[in-house]
PDB file of C-alpha atoms in Angstrom:
ATOM      1  CA  MET A   7       6.700  -9.790 -17.306  1.00  0.00           C
ATOM      2  CA  ARG A   8       4.341  -8.116 -14.874  1.00  0.00           C
ATOM      3  CA  SER A   9       6.002  -5.808 -11.959  1.00  0.00           C
ATOM      4  CA  PRO A  10       5.778  -6.633  -8.498  1.00  0.00           C
ATOM      5  CA  ALA A  11       3.648  -3.705  -7.830  1.00  0.00           C
ATOM      6  CA  LEU A  12       1.088  -4.674 -10.512  1.00  0.00           C
ATOM      7  CA  LEU A  13       1.058  -8.227  -9.058  1.00  0.00           C
ATOM      8  CA  LEU A  14       0.274  -6.632  -5.572  1.00  0.00           C
ATOM      9  CA  VAL A  15      -2.842  -4.432  -7.012  1.00  0.00           C
ATOM     10  CA  LEU A  16      -4.115  -7.923  -9.072  1.00  0.00           C
ATOM     11  CA  ALA A  17      -3.460  -9.969  -5.586  1.00  0.00           C
ATOM     12  CA  LEU A  18      -5.384  -7.413  -3.801  1.00  0.00           C
ATOM     13  CA  ALA A  19      -8.467  -7.058  -5.930  1.00  0.00           C
ATOM     14  CA  ALA A  20      -8.730 -10.958  -5.723  1.00  0.00           C
ATOM     15  CA  ALA A  21      -8.495 -11.184  -2.006  1.00  0.00           C
ATOM     16  CA  PRO A  22      -8.424  -7.731  -0.390  1.00  0.00           C
ATOM     17  CA  ALA A  23      -7.829  -9.478   3.158  1.00  0.00           C
ATOM     18  CA  ALA A  24      -5.007 -11.584   2.324  1.00  0.00           C
ATOM     19  CA  ALA A  25      -2.479 -11.839   4.786  1.00  0.00           C
ATOM     20  CA  GLN A  26       0.305 -12.408   2.441  1.00  0.00           C
ATOM     21  CA  SER A  27       1.532 -10.235  -0.458  1.00  0.00           C
ATOM     22  CA  PRO A  28       1.841 -12.008  -3.729  1.00  0.00           C
ATOM     23  CA  GLY A  29       5.726 -12.055  -3.195  1.00  0.00           C
ATOM     24  CA  GLY A  30       4.925 -14.340  -0.195  1.00  0.00           C
ATOM     25  CA  GLU A  31       5.616 -11.652   2.304  1.00  0.00           C
ATOM     26  CA  ALA A  32       3.535 -11.588   5.612  1.00  0.00           C
ATOM     27  CA  THR A  33       1.594  -8.334   5.834  1.00  0.00           C
ATOM     28  CA  ALA A  34      -0.133  -6.521   8.731  1.00  0.00           C
ATOM     29  CA  GLN A  35      -3.112  -4.294   8.966  1.00  0.00           C
ATOM     30  CA  ALA A  36      -2.194  -0.889  10.152  1.00  0.00           C
ATOM     31  CA  PRO A  37      -4.162   1.120  12.278  1.00  0.00           C
ATOM     32  CA  GLY A  38      -4.226   4.098   9.652  1.00  0.00           C
ATOM     33  CA  ALA A  39      -2.802   5.653   6.794  1.00  0.00           C
ATOM     34  CA  VAL A  40      -1.107   8.904   5.785  1.00  0.00           C
ATOM     35  CA  LEU A  41      -2.259  10.228   2.217  1.00  0.00           C
ATOM     36  CA  ARG A  42      -1.155  13.452   0.500  1.00  0.00           C
ATOM     37  CA  GLY A  43      -3.530  15.756  -1.380  1.00  0.00           C
ATOM     38  CA  LEU A  44      -2.602  18.340  -3.998  1.00  0.00           C
ATOM     39  CA  ASP A  45      -4.970  20.871  -5.470  1.00  0.00           C
ATOM     40  CA  LYS A  46      -3.375  21.535  -8.570  1.00  0.00           C
ATOM     41  CA  VAL A  47      -5.112  24.947  -9.289  1.00  0.00           C
ATOM     42  CA  ALA A  48      -4.061  26.325  -6.054  1.00  0.00           C
ATOM     43  CA  GLY A  49      -0.755  24.391  -5.744  1.00  0.00           C
ATOM     44  CA  ALA A  50      -1.595  23.520  -2.264  1.00  0.00           C
ATOM     45  CA  THR A  51      -0.814  20.246  -0.570  1.00  0.00           C
ATOM     46  CA  ARG A  52      -2.010  18.749   2.572  1.00  0.00           C
ATOM     47  CA  ASP A  53      -1.036  15.576   4.456  1.00  0.00           C
ATOM     48  CA  ILE A  54      -4.407  13.444   5.473  1.00  0.00           C
ATOM     49  CA  ARG A  55      -3.998  11.128   8.317  1.00  0.00           C
ATOM     50  CA  LEU A  56      -6.920   8.677   8.389  1.00  0.00           C
ATOM     51  CA  ALA A  57      -7.808   5.552  10.511  1.00  0.00           C
ATOM     52  CA  PRO A  58      -9.857   2.957   8.909  1.00  0.00           C
ATOM     53  CA  GLY A  59     -13.621   3.888   8.542  1.00  0.00           C
ATOM     54  CA  GLU A  60     -12.650   7.433   8.887  1.00  0.00           C
ATOM     55  CA  SER A  61     -13.274  10.173   6.167  1.00  0.00           C
ATOM     56  CA  ALA A  62     -11.522  13.384   5.693  1.00  0.00           C
ATOM     57  CA  ASN A  63     -12.553  16.439   3.131  1.00  0.00           C
ATOM     58  CA  PHE A  64      -9.970  17.809   0.860  1.00  0.00           C
ATOM     59  CA  GLY A  65     -11.370  20.463  -1.291  1.00  0.00           C
ATOM     60  CA  ARG A  66     -14.451  19.075  -2.682  1.00  0.00           C
ATOM     61  CA  LEU A  67     -13.311  15.617  -2.262  1.00  0.00           C
ATOM     62  CA  THR A  68     -14.200  13.267   0.584  1.00  0.00           C
ATOM     63  CA  ILE A  69     -11.696  10.705   1.142  1.00  0.00           C
ATOM     64  CA  THR A  70     -12.384   7.487   2.878  1.00  0.00           C
ATOM     65  CA  LEU A  71      -9.816   4.866   4.150  1.00  0.00           C
ATOM     66  CA  THR A  72     -10.935   1.228   4.373  1.00  0.00           C
ATOM     67  CA  GLU A  73      -7.693  -0.385   5.262  1.00  0.00           C
ATOM     68  CA  CYS A  74      -3.863  -0.132   5.160  1.00  0.00           C
ATOM     69  CA  ARG A  75      -1.548  -2.952   5.090  1.00  0.00           C
ATOM     70  CA  TYR A  76       2.180  -3.148   5.054  1.00  0.00           C
ATOM     71  CA  PRO A  77       5.081  -5.945   4.620  1.00  0.00           C
ATOM     72  CA  VAL A  78       5.685  -7.127   8.235  1.00  0.00           C
ATOM     73  CA  ALA A  79       9.492  -7.418   7.531  1.00  0.00           C
ATOM     74  CA  ASN A  80       9.873  -3.909   6.321  1.00  0.00           C
ATOM     75  CA  PRO A  81       7.030  -1.459   7.415  1.00  0.00           C
ATOM     76  CA  ALA A  82       8.600   1.436   5.017  1.00  0.00           C
ATOM     77  CA  ALA A  83       8.215  -0.670   1.967  1.00  0.00           C
ATOM     78  CA  ASP A  84       5.354  -1.119  -0.345  1.00  0.00           C
ATOM     79  CA  ALA A  85       2.526   0.078   1.983  1.00  0.00           C
ATOM     80  CA  PHE A  86      -0.898  -0.399   0.024  1.00  0.00           C
ATOM     81  CA  ALA A  87      -4.320   0.936   1.247  1.00  0.00           C
ATOM     82  CA  HIS A  88      -7.861   0.494   0.050  1.00  0.00           C
ATOM     83  CA  VAL A  89      -9.753   4.008  -0.115  1.00  0.00           C
ATOM     84  CA  VAL A  90     -12.941   5.506  -1.739  1.00  0.00           C
ATOM     85  CA  ILE A  91     -12.832   9.022  -2.978  1.00  0.00           C
ATOM     86  CA  ARG A  92     -15.800  10.895  -3.538  1.00  0.00           C
ATOM     87  CA  ASP A  93     -16.555  14.296  -5.363  1.00  0.00           C
ATOM     88  CA  ALA A  94     -19.250  16.370  -3.831  1.00  0.00           C
ATOM     89  CA  ARG A  95     -20.334  17.430  -7.298  1.00  0.00           C
ATOM     90  CA  LEU A  96     -20.585  13.627  -8.420  1.00  0.00           C
ATOM     91  CA  ALA A  97     -23.105  10.839  -7.428  1.00  0.00           C
ATOM     92  CA  GLU A  98     -20.662   7.764  -7.811  1.00  0.00           C
ATOM     93  CA  PRO A  99     -17.227   7.809  -6.452  1.00  0.00           C
ATOM     94  CA  VAL A 100     -14.326   8.995  -8.517  1.00  0.00           C
ATOM     95  CA  PHE A 101     -11.746   6.510  -7.057  1.00  0.00           C
ATOM     96  CA  ARG A 102     -12.331   3.278  -5.336  1.00  0.00           C
ATOM     97  CA  GLY A 103      -9.380   0.849  -4.958  1.00  0.00           C
ATOM     98  CA  TRP A 104      -6.002   0.035  -3.716  1.00  0.00           C
ATOM     99  CA  MET A 105      -3.162   2.516  -3.756  1.00  0.00           C
ATOM    100  CA  ILE A 106       0.522   1.676  -3.356  1.00  0.00           C
ATOM    101  CA  ALA A 107       2.834   4.166  -1.850  1.00  0.00           C
ATOM    102  CA  SER A 108       5.857   2.732  -3.682  1.00  0.00           C
ATOM    103  CA  SER A 109       4.087   3.204  -6.862  1.00  0.00           C
ATOM    104  CA  PRO A 110       1.483   6.167  -7.138  1.00  0.00           C
ATOM    105  CA  ALA A 111       0.771   6.299 -10.763  1.00  0.00           C
ATOM    106  CA  LEU A 112      -0.019   2.406 -10.944  1.00  0.00           C
ATOM    107  CA  ASN A 113      -3.522   2.976  -9.761  1.00  0.00           C
ATOM    108  CA  ALA A 114      -4.037   6.672  -9.337  1.00  0.00           C
ATOM    109  CA  LEU A 115      -6.832   9.012  -8.975  1.00  0.00           C
ATOM    110  CA  ASP A 116      -8.039  10.472 -12.344  1.00  0.00           C
ATOM    111  CA  HIS A 117      -9.547  14.024 -11.342  1.00  0.00           C
ATOM    112  CA  PRO A 118      -9.100  17.235 -13.328  1.00  0.00           C
ATOM    113  CA  ARG A 119      -8.315  19.255 -10.074  1.00  0.00           C
ATOM    114  CA  PHE A 120      -6.930  17.181  -7.416  1.00  0.00           C
ATOM    115  CA  ASP A 121      -4.506  14.212  -6.852  1.00  0.00           C
ATOM    116  CA  VAL A 122      -4.561  11.991  -3.733  1.00  0.00           C
ATOM    117  CA  TRP A 123      -1.827   9.416  -3.170  1.00  0.00           C
ATOM    118  CA  LEU A 124      -0.726   7.007  -0.370  1.00  0.00           C
ATOM    119  CA  ILE A 125       2.400   8.393   1.508  1.00  0.00           C
ATOM    120  CA  ARG A 126       2.491   5.322   4.126  1.00  0.00           C
ATOM    121  CA  CYS A 127       0.667   3.405   6.627  1.00  0.00           C
ATOM    122  CA  THR A 128       0.949   4.381  10.128  1.00  0.00           C
ATOM    123  CA  THR A 129       2.463   1.685  12.482  1.00  0.00           C
ATOM    124  CA  SER A 130       1.941   3.059  16.313  1.00  0.00           C
TER     125      SER A 130
END
């Protein structure tokens, strides 16, 4: 049996602009997101606040938020965001996809030095 978080990722990949989650919950688009970055070598973390279309640098990474959505009935639960992460040393993005706040390891950035994960959508 597939987990609800996996179903959410599959549904988002098929229809990223859908207004309902796989469980039938209505979702809303948030005006932004909070992501957390970890430099595994330095041991430093930083919270990164982004609006859709905005980018921020974290070390040699450039993180761009495309969209953040959350369940209308419970904004603190299962926020999910589409992000693109580029490494200045590489031509192609190192990550492009949906991250889920409640299941950060489900679809994670695979980078030798940095970790980035979604904390929450901003709702105001």
